[in-house]
Amino acid sequence: MACRALTHRVGVLLVFLLVLSGCERGARLSVVKAVAIGVPSLAPFFDERLGLGRDARVPSGPVPGGGLQQGDTPGLYGGTREASVCDVERLEDFLTDPANARKAQAWADVLDTTRAGIPEYLDRLTPALLRHDTLVKNHDYKKGKSVSFDSLLQAGIAILVDERGLPAVKCSCGNPLRPFQGDTDRISVTFGGDNKKWRGYDRASVVAVEPAPRNLPRLALVDVDEPGRGIERPVGTAGEKDTTFNASRKRAVPAVAGATFGEASRRLTERGLAVAYEGGAPPADEARVVGSDPAAGTGLPFGEYVTLRVAGASSGGDGSTAPDGGRTTPPGTPIPEPSETDGTTTGGPSGTSTPPSSSPAGTSVPPPPSPSKTSAPPPSSSSAPPPPPSSSSAPPPPPPPSSSPPPPSSASAPPASSAPPPPSSPPAPPPSSASQPPSGKSSPPSAPPPPPSSAAPPPTTATATGTATATPPAPQSAVEP
């Protein structure tokens, strides 16, 4: 028994391990190698001892939620008014030297250019400093070719930025860089050798950069030596054309509720404010924004983050999207509005497509149908128990009596007593029906009150006709035939 129980337990454990391993395969982690400032690469494209670039001590700024950042995010990069942090001319000289042709070709292949196009490509790059711990696809040079690996660069590392705001080159070693392709929420950072975990490292504030929607004319940097000062650096320059601005001046958060995520992001960027969002991945540009944190009107310095809250993918059914719904569902669009307000207001208008015009008509038109339905049965039963068409013409000739007897079950008694009067005034049934009631008896006038209470049948046929004349609809139905 003990052996059997043990076997059962081992089997359950194996099944559990198989399921667990399957789950892990479905959600793989990206192994990322940490690269700290001032630590030389083991296999660089360029000898770091020659001082091609110079890193700086920059504390990694907080990024709510971390994740992807566009290349035009205000304050994404830093700079300094001192000598350039990256010697682009020396890098160009090195890569265009025929002695380094093989290395230059591998470098150009990574950056989707050619050896001949290297000088022009470098002229479009701009030196800057990372202000956040940033994920990239790094490249070493080994055995005559480039070898890629995912890397986390510490804030303060000097890089060259391309026209779309993407990190393109690590200045100190010349290694080419490409955008990180993994999931920023599924990474495993390894610190090894001299690349020890640095002070201020926060896994939640790690960012990856995606290209800006369009080429940038300039980079808006934060001076790492004086954070209250901003630097505008034209793309492709190394600092000689820099201009400064007041980065500590408060900028009001714009109203973004109801706008798309793409439009709201543009408004914030134009104000010099950075965009943050809830969740691991940025919402679609078409997603509707329902609010921001801080709220609209709040004053923030340059480069501070504003978190945008968006509705669901459909951006419509969320009850909390009142401000946003004005553009998509409840408050704004006329079609959804009635559907939501029908229950709280009146159901009548919602039933008709044109509430104003249908309300008066509705009061005048509906009554006729209802009376006609209530008063129609008496005439139809008295004057035309048989088929509706022949019932009106049948009463004058003898056949009607014969046809009226069959329906006696419903109301043949009244027709039988009403048969004699018709012969007395057959020449003009319609007129006689209209004139007889007054001249025939004074009871018809008194009969109108009874019709509704169905007291008309007990009196003579005149009473039935009286009932028909008492309600306007009935005479019309009698005259129509």
XYZ file of C-alpha atoms in Angstrom:
481
model
C 0.000 0.000 0.000
C 2.784 2.425 0.918
C 4.530 1.707 -2.391
C 1.306 2.281 -4.318
C 0.654 5.597 -2.539
C 4.196 6.731 -3.253
C 3.814 5.867 -6.929
C 0.593 7.855 -7.079
C 2.234 10.885 -5.504
C 5.166 10.763 -7.921
C 2.733 10.576 -10.862
C 0.812 13.625 -9.658
C 4.072 15.522 -9.181
C 5.229 14.693 -12.709
C 1.947 15.897 -14.204
C 2.220 19.122 -12.219
C 5.790 19.707 -13.449
C 4.767 19.097 -17.056
C 1.913 21.594 -16.806
C 4.164 24.133 -15.112
C 6.874 23.775 -17.747
C 4.265 24.243 -20.483
C 3.092 27.490 -18.869
C 6.648 28.741 -18.599
C 7.286 28.008 -22.268
C 4.203 30.056 -23.164
C 5.486 33.104 -21.235
C 9.234 33.193 -21.793
C 11.436 35.785 -20.132
C 13.951 37.865 -22.049
C 17.373 37.544 -20.426
C 18.891 41.021 -20.343
C 22.530 41.820 -19.578
C 23.068 44.890 -17.402
C 25.646 47.433 -18.587
C 26.772 49.973 -15.976
C 28.339 53.371 -16.651
C 32.125 53.418 -17.017
C 32.414 49.636 -17.457
C 34.197 48.725 -20.709
C 32.717 46.178 -23.103
C 34.552 42.853 -23.461
C 34.162 42.832 -27.252
C 33.748 46.437 -28.456
C 33.764 47.778 -31.996
C 36.015 50.629 -30.831
C 38.759 50.588 -28.217
C 37.215 52.302 -25.180
C 40.600 53.349 -23.841
C 40.788 55.953 -26.592
C 38.069 58.007 -24.950
C 35.488 58.099 -27.728
C 32.659 58.847 -25.273
C 32.200 60.005 -21.722
C 29.436 58.763 -19.421
C 28.034 60.793 -16.510
C 26.533 60.105 -13.113
C 22.815 60.623 -13.648
C 20.183 59.279 -11.230
C 17.524 57.343 -13.113
C 14.346 59.391 -13.161
C 11.046 57.799 -12.068
C 8.761 56.623 -14.872
C 5.242 55.684 -13.721
C 4.751 52.120 -14.890
C 7.913 52.122 -17.023
C 7.358 50.487 -20.411
C 7.648 51.911 -23.912
C 8.472 55.574 -24.483
C 8.403 57.378 -27.808
C 11.611 58.956 -29.042
C 10.097 62.453 -28.835
C 9.201 62.160 -25.132
C 10.182 65.435 -23.402
C 13.037 64.891 -20.961
C 13.723 61.334 -22.147
C 17.368 62.294 -22.669
C 19.773 64.592 -20.896
C 22.665 66.740 -21.967
C 25.357 69.079 -20.736
C 26.689 72.500 -21.785
C 30.286 71.282 -21.473
C 32.329 69.534 -24.152
C 30.509 66.954 -26.226
C 29.912 63.611 -24.548
C 30.570 61.769 -27.794
C 33.340 62.371 -30.356
C 31.473 61.660 -33.585
C 34.372 62.777 -35.794
C 36.742 60.215 -34.300
C 34.170 57.464 -34.714
C 33.736 58.431 -38.378
C 37.476 58.431 -38.958
C 37.756 54.986 -37.444
C 34.895 53.438 -39.437
C 36.005 54.954 -42.755
C 39.589 53.766 -42.364
C 40.199 51.011 -44.949
C 42.037 49.028 -42.261
C 38.727 48.682 -40.418
C 36.643 47.821 -43.490
C 35.403 44.472 -42.138
C 34.368 45.978 -38.838
C 32.745 48.930 -40.593
C 30.708 46.585 -42.801
C 29.384 44.678 -39.779
C 28.571 47.991 -38.079
C 26.736 49.300 -41.157
C 24.726 46.079 -41.551
C 23.292 46.428 -38.053
C 22.116 49.985 -38.724
C 20.693 49.280 -42.193
C 23.182 51.431 -44.064
C 26.271 50.871 -46.222
C 29.941 51.486 -45.659
C 29.792 54.364 -48.083
C 26.771 55.769 -46.262
C 28.399 55.780 -42.814
C 29.529 59.452 -42.863
C 26.104 60.695 -43.914
C 24.436 58.466 -41.326
C 26.654 59.777 -38.522
C 25.903 63.359 -39.543
C 22.238 62.773 -38.659
C 22.963 61.512 -35.136
C 22.868 63.634 -31.959
C 24.850 63.018 -28.732
C 22.852 62.741 -25.493
C 22.808 61.038 -22.097
C 20.283 58.468 -20.936
C 18.083 59.735 -18.082
C 16.444 56.345 -17.470
C 17.680 52.778 -17.333
C 16.979 51.812 -20.939
C 16.489 48.485 -22.710
C 18.184 48.079 -26.117
C 19.453 45.395 -28.465
C 23.211 45.805 -28.115
C 25.916 44.421 -30.417
C 29.439 43.245 -29.680
C 32.059 42.523 -32.326
C 33.301 38.918 -32.242
C 35.194 36.887 -34.861
C 34.638 39.368 -37.651
C 30.885 39.840 -37.194
C 28.367 41.540 -34.940
C 26.750 39.538 -32.156
C 23.475 40.853 -30.739
C 22.258 40.595 -27.161
C 19.545 42.291 -25.115
C 21.011 44.851 -22.782
C 19.938 47.261 -20.041
C 21.972 50.472 -20.192
C 22.273 52.417 -16.963
C 21.071 56.020 -16.841
C 24.012 58.342 -17.539
C 25.499 56.337 -20.427
C 26.397 58.501 -23.428
C 24.729 57.542 -26.707
C 24.039 58.861 -30.189
C 20.350 59.350 -30.961
C 18.898 59.110 -34.477
C 16.298 61.315 -36.170
C 13.377 59.361 -34.687
C 14.701 59.588 -31.131
C 16.081 56.025 -30.970
C 19.384 55.115 -29.297
C 21.708 54.262 -32.230
C 25.267 54.033 -30.898
C 26.881 53.545 -27.488
C 29.493 56.265 -27.510
C 32.240 54.796 -25.323
C 32.707 51.672 -27.492
C 30.980 52.521 -30.764
C 28.674 49.511 -30.489
C 25.566 49.875 -32.685
C 22.185 49.756 -30.927
C 18.728 48.772 -32.082
C 15.294 48.923 -30.364
C 14.506 46.267 -27.762
C 11.996 43.799 -29.251
C 10.935 41.891 -26.164
C 8.175 42.442 -23.618
C 9.295 45.048 -21.101
C 7.243 43.248 -18.451
C 8.933 39.902 -19.102
C 12.630 40.496 -18.557
C 15.264 38.945 -16.320
C 18.167 41.352 -15.746
C 21.532 39.777 -14.986
C 24.286 41.720 -13.246
C 27.738 40.210 -13.605
C 31.433 41.092 -13.405
C 31.954 44.811 -12.970
C 28.373 45.446 -14.017
C 27.070 45.279 -10.490
C 23.571 46.348 -9.555
C 23.728 50.102 -9.373
C 22.225 52.322 -6.752
C 18.743 53.522 -7.660
C 17.965 50.574 -9.937
C 14.202 50.072 -10.045
C 12.759 47.337 -12.217
C 9.447 49.224 -12.444
C 11.087 52.284 -14.012
C 12.937 50.508 -16.828
C 12.017 51.864 -20.271
C 12.398 50.893 -23.905
C 12.275 53.456 -26.698
C 10.137 53.235 -29.816
C 10.500 55.600 -32.793
C 8.733 58.944 -32.778
C 5.900 59.301 -35.325
C 8.065 61.570 -37.511
C 11.631 62.835 -37.841
C 12.588 65.300 -35.120
C 14.034 68.747 -35.891
C 15.623 68.959 -32.427
C 15.959 67.139 -29.110
C 14.622 68.710 -25.909
C 17.101 67.671 -23.222
C 17.363 68.219 -19.478
C 20.702 69.589 -18.315
C 22.095 66.856 -16.062
C 24.265 69.396 -14.232
C 21.404 71.818 -13.642
C 17.994 70.051 -13.918
C 16.138 73.369 -13.821
C 17.585 74.212 -17.223
C 16.498 72.696 -20.523
C 18.588 72.360 -23.671
C 17.255 72.402 -27.212
C 19.744 70.698 -29.492
C 19.150 70.608 -33.264
C 19.366 67.072 -34.633
C 22.764 66.318 -36.151
C 24.658 68.820 -34.000
C 26.965 68.170 -31.048
C 26.103 71.118 -28.825
C 27.524 74.054 -30.770
C 24.011 75.265 -31.677
C 22.331 74.602 -28.330
C 19.771 76.992 -26.880
C 18.440 76.896 -23.343
C 15.007 77.271 -21.760
C 13.522 77.304 -18.291
C 12.745 73.654 -17.473
C 11.402 74.456 -13.995
C 8.604 76.679 -15.307
C 5.236 75.061 -14.584
C 3.249 73.853 -17.565
C -0.478 73.262 -17.188
C -1.705 69.742 -17.924
C -4.038 70.112 -20.927
C -7.606 68.788 -20.957
C -7.421 65.394 -22.648
C -10.635 63.610 -21.572
C -12.527 62.525 -24.676
C -9.491 62.732 -26.982
C -7.810 59.698 -28.511
C -4.661 58.416 -26.848
C -2.613 59.543 -29.862
C -4.059 63.054 -29.777
C -3.717 63.336 -25.983
C -0.071 62.235 -26.223
C 0.595 64.899 -28.843
C -0.960 67.610 -26.660
C 1.198 66.632 -23.691
C 4.359 66.474 -25.793
C 3.691 69.945 -27.185
C 3.443 71.218 -23.597
C 6.788 69.630 -22.713
C 5.191 66.885 -20.577
C 5.876 63.161 -20.819
C 3.244 60.462 -21.296
C 2.689 57.527 -18.983
C -0.096 54.943 -19.109
C -1.586 52.134 -17.101
C -0.666 48.557 -18.000
C 2.355 46.955 -19.609
C 1.787 48.069 -23.205
C 0.742 51.480 -24.519
C -2.917 51.758 -25.569
C -3.830 52.002 -29.242
C -3.764 55.514 -30.676
C -7.538 55.263 -31.227
C -8.300 54.425 -27.584
C -10.367 57.097 -25.825
C -8.858 58.910 -22.866
C -11.183 59.247 -19.877
C -8.898 61.206 -17.576
C -5.360 62.041 -16.517
C -3.269 61.992 -13.364
C -2.558 64.734 -12.403
C -5.802 66.309 -13.581
C -6.125 68.989 -16.239
C -4.860 72.377 -15.115
C -2.180 71.018 -12.768
C 1.186 72.774 -13.190
C 4.238 70.544 -13.773
C 7.865 71.259 -14.750
C 9.328 70.176 -18.080
C 9.603 66.438 -18.629
C 7.294 65.402 -15.764
C 5.015 62.441 -16.449
C 1.230 62.552 -16.828
C -0.576 59.210 -16.660
C -3.406 58.843 -19.165
C -6.366 56.618 -18.330
C -8.192 55.117 -21.276
C -11.450 53.262 -21.757
C -11.544 49.646 -22.889
C -10.682 48.555 -26.394
C -14.212 49.301 -27.566
C -13.957 52.641 -25.719
C -17.661 52.800 -25.365
C -19.415 50.665 -22.816
C -17.696 51.744 -19.673
C -19.943 53.637 -17.366
C -16.985 55.529 -15.986
C -16.311 57.089 -19.347
C -18.765 59.923 -18.927
C -16.318 62.601 -19.986
C -15.023 60.464 -22.753
C -18.356 59.068 -23.734
C -19.289 62.450 -25.025
C -17.280 61.554 -28.083
C -18.125 57.900 -28.362
C -21.207 56.754 -26.502
C -23.460 58.043 -23.741
C -23.439 61.828 -23.559
C -22.244 62.878 -26.972
C -23.671 60.747 -29.706
C -27.384 61.160 -30.309
C -27.949 57.523 -31.095
C -26.559 55.944 -27.922
C -27.957 58.749 -25.784
C -31.617 57.871 -26.318
C -30.904 54.234 -25.700
C -29.374 55.066 -22.320
C -31.847 57.760 -21.385
C -34.964 55.895 -22.461
C -35.118 54.086 -19.184
C -34.684 57.249 -17.160
C -36.924 59.540 -19.172
C -39.963 58.744 -21.293
C -40.427 55.610 -23.305
C -42.794 57.222 -25.807
C -40.295 59.367 -27.615
C -37.842 56.549 -27.748
C -40.396 54.398 -29.466
C -40.830 56.845 -32.298
C -38.095 58.127 -34.551
C -39.337 61.729 -34.434
C -40.493 62.440 -30.886
C -41.752 66.005 -31.420
C -43.915 65.327 -34.440
C -45.053 61.928 -33.282
C -46.253 63.083 -29.890
C -49.158 65.221 -31.198
C -49.904 62.821 -33.980
C -49.680 60.014 -31.547
C -52.462 61.496 -29.447
C -54.755 62.151 -32.417
C -54.048 59.048 -34.432
C -54.057 56.356 -31.779
C -57.571 57.280 -30.478
C -59.242 56.625 -33.829
C -57.787 53.169 -34.107
C -58.843 52.303 -30.601
C -62.438 53.603 -30.973
C -62.719 52.114 -34.402
C -61.707 48.824 -32.927
C -64.180 49.152 -30.090
C -67.032 50.587 -32.142
C -66.271 48.659 -35.313
C -67.341 45.332 -33.870
C -70.943 46.491 -33.249
C -71.483 47.709 -36.795
C -69.639 44.842 -38.321
C -71.573 42.372 -36.212
C -74.935 44.036 -36.866
C -74.597 45.067 -40.463
C -72.130 42.530 -41.752
C -71.796 39.335 -39.802
C -70.870 37.625 -43.096
C -67.812 38.645 -45.085
C -66.972 42.318 -44.523
C -67.357 43.351 -48.164
C -70.773 41.827 -48.778
C -72.065 42.647 -45.316
C -72.769 46.291 -46.089
C -74.541 45.594 -49.417
C -76.159 42.384 -48.254
C -78.553 43.892 -45.680
C -80.857 45.582 -48.252
C -81.615 42.444 -50.326
C -83.184 39.340 -48.897
C -79.953 37.363 -49.038
C -78.492 39.275 -46.118
C -81.144 38.014 -43.740
C -80.287 34.535 -44.854
C -76.620 35.332 -44.363
C -77.275 37.114 -41.110
C -78.929 34.139 -39.501
C -75.747 32.077 -39.660
C -73.897 34.571 -37.506
C -76.744 34.817 -35.015
C -74.448 33.036 -32.641
C -72.447 36.275 -32.315
C -75.178 38.879 -32.903
C -77.882 37.547 -35.225
C -80.731 38.543 -32.923
C -80.203 42.229 -33.472
C -79.944 41.823 -37.248
C -83.190 39.746 -37.310
C -85.117 42.509 -35.599
C -83.348 45.053 -37.706
C -84.315 43.259 -40.971
C -87.829 44.859 -41.244
C -86.605 48.445 -41.003
C -84.173 48.049 -43.901
C -86.991 47.053 -46.343
C -88.968 50.161 -45.266
C -86.071 52.325 -46.355
C -84.149 50.234 -48.887
C -83.867 52.913 -51.603
C -81.148 54.733 -49.788
C -79.552 52.657 -47.082
C -76.729 55.050 -46.352
C -78.925 58.149 -46.198
C -81.713 56.320 -44.424
C -79.226 55.099 -41.840
C -78.141 58.649 -41.289
C -81.647 60.205 -41.442
C -83.714 57.427 -39.959
C -82.249 57.585 -36.532
C -83.428 61.105 -35.988
C -86.807 60.670 -37.701
C -87.330 57.033 -36.820
C -87.388 57.460 -33.053
C -86.255 59.755 -30.347
C -84.651 56.795 -28.665
C -81.574 56.823 -30.958
C -80.472 60.176 -29.559
C -80.788 58.725 -26.112
C -79.068 55.622 -27.397
C -75.631 57.213 -27.995
C -74.744 57.027 -24.320
C -75.547 53.301 -24.253
C -73.302 52.377 -27.216
C -70.145 52.321 -25.193
C -71.887 50.246 -22.545
C -73.277 47.952 -25.257
C -76.861 48.904 -24.328
C -77.534 49.569 -28.007
C -78.275 45.931 -28.887
C -81.396 45.680 -26.623
C -83.174 48.504 -28.519
C -84.287 48.090 -32.094
C -82.116 48.178 -35.100
C -82.232 51.937 -35.009
C -80.349 51.748 -31.769
C -77.548 49.830 -33.453
C -77.488 52.347 -36.224
C -77.661 55.033 -33.592
C -74.634 53.597 -32.007
C -72.873 53.737 -35.288
C -73.936 57.354 -35.763
C -73.090 58.215 -32.169
C -69.390 57.652 -32.827
C -68.088 59.414 -35.923
C -65.900 56.532 -36.962
C -68.883 54.136 -37.268
C -70.881 56.236 -39.752
C -67.811 56.596 -41.889
C -67.387 52.826 -41.983
C -71.056 52.446 -42.965
C -70.877 55.119 -45.637
C -67.572 53.880 -47.091
C -69.174 50.773 -48.640
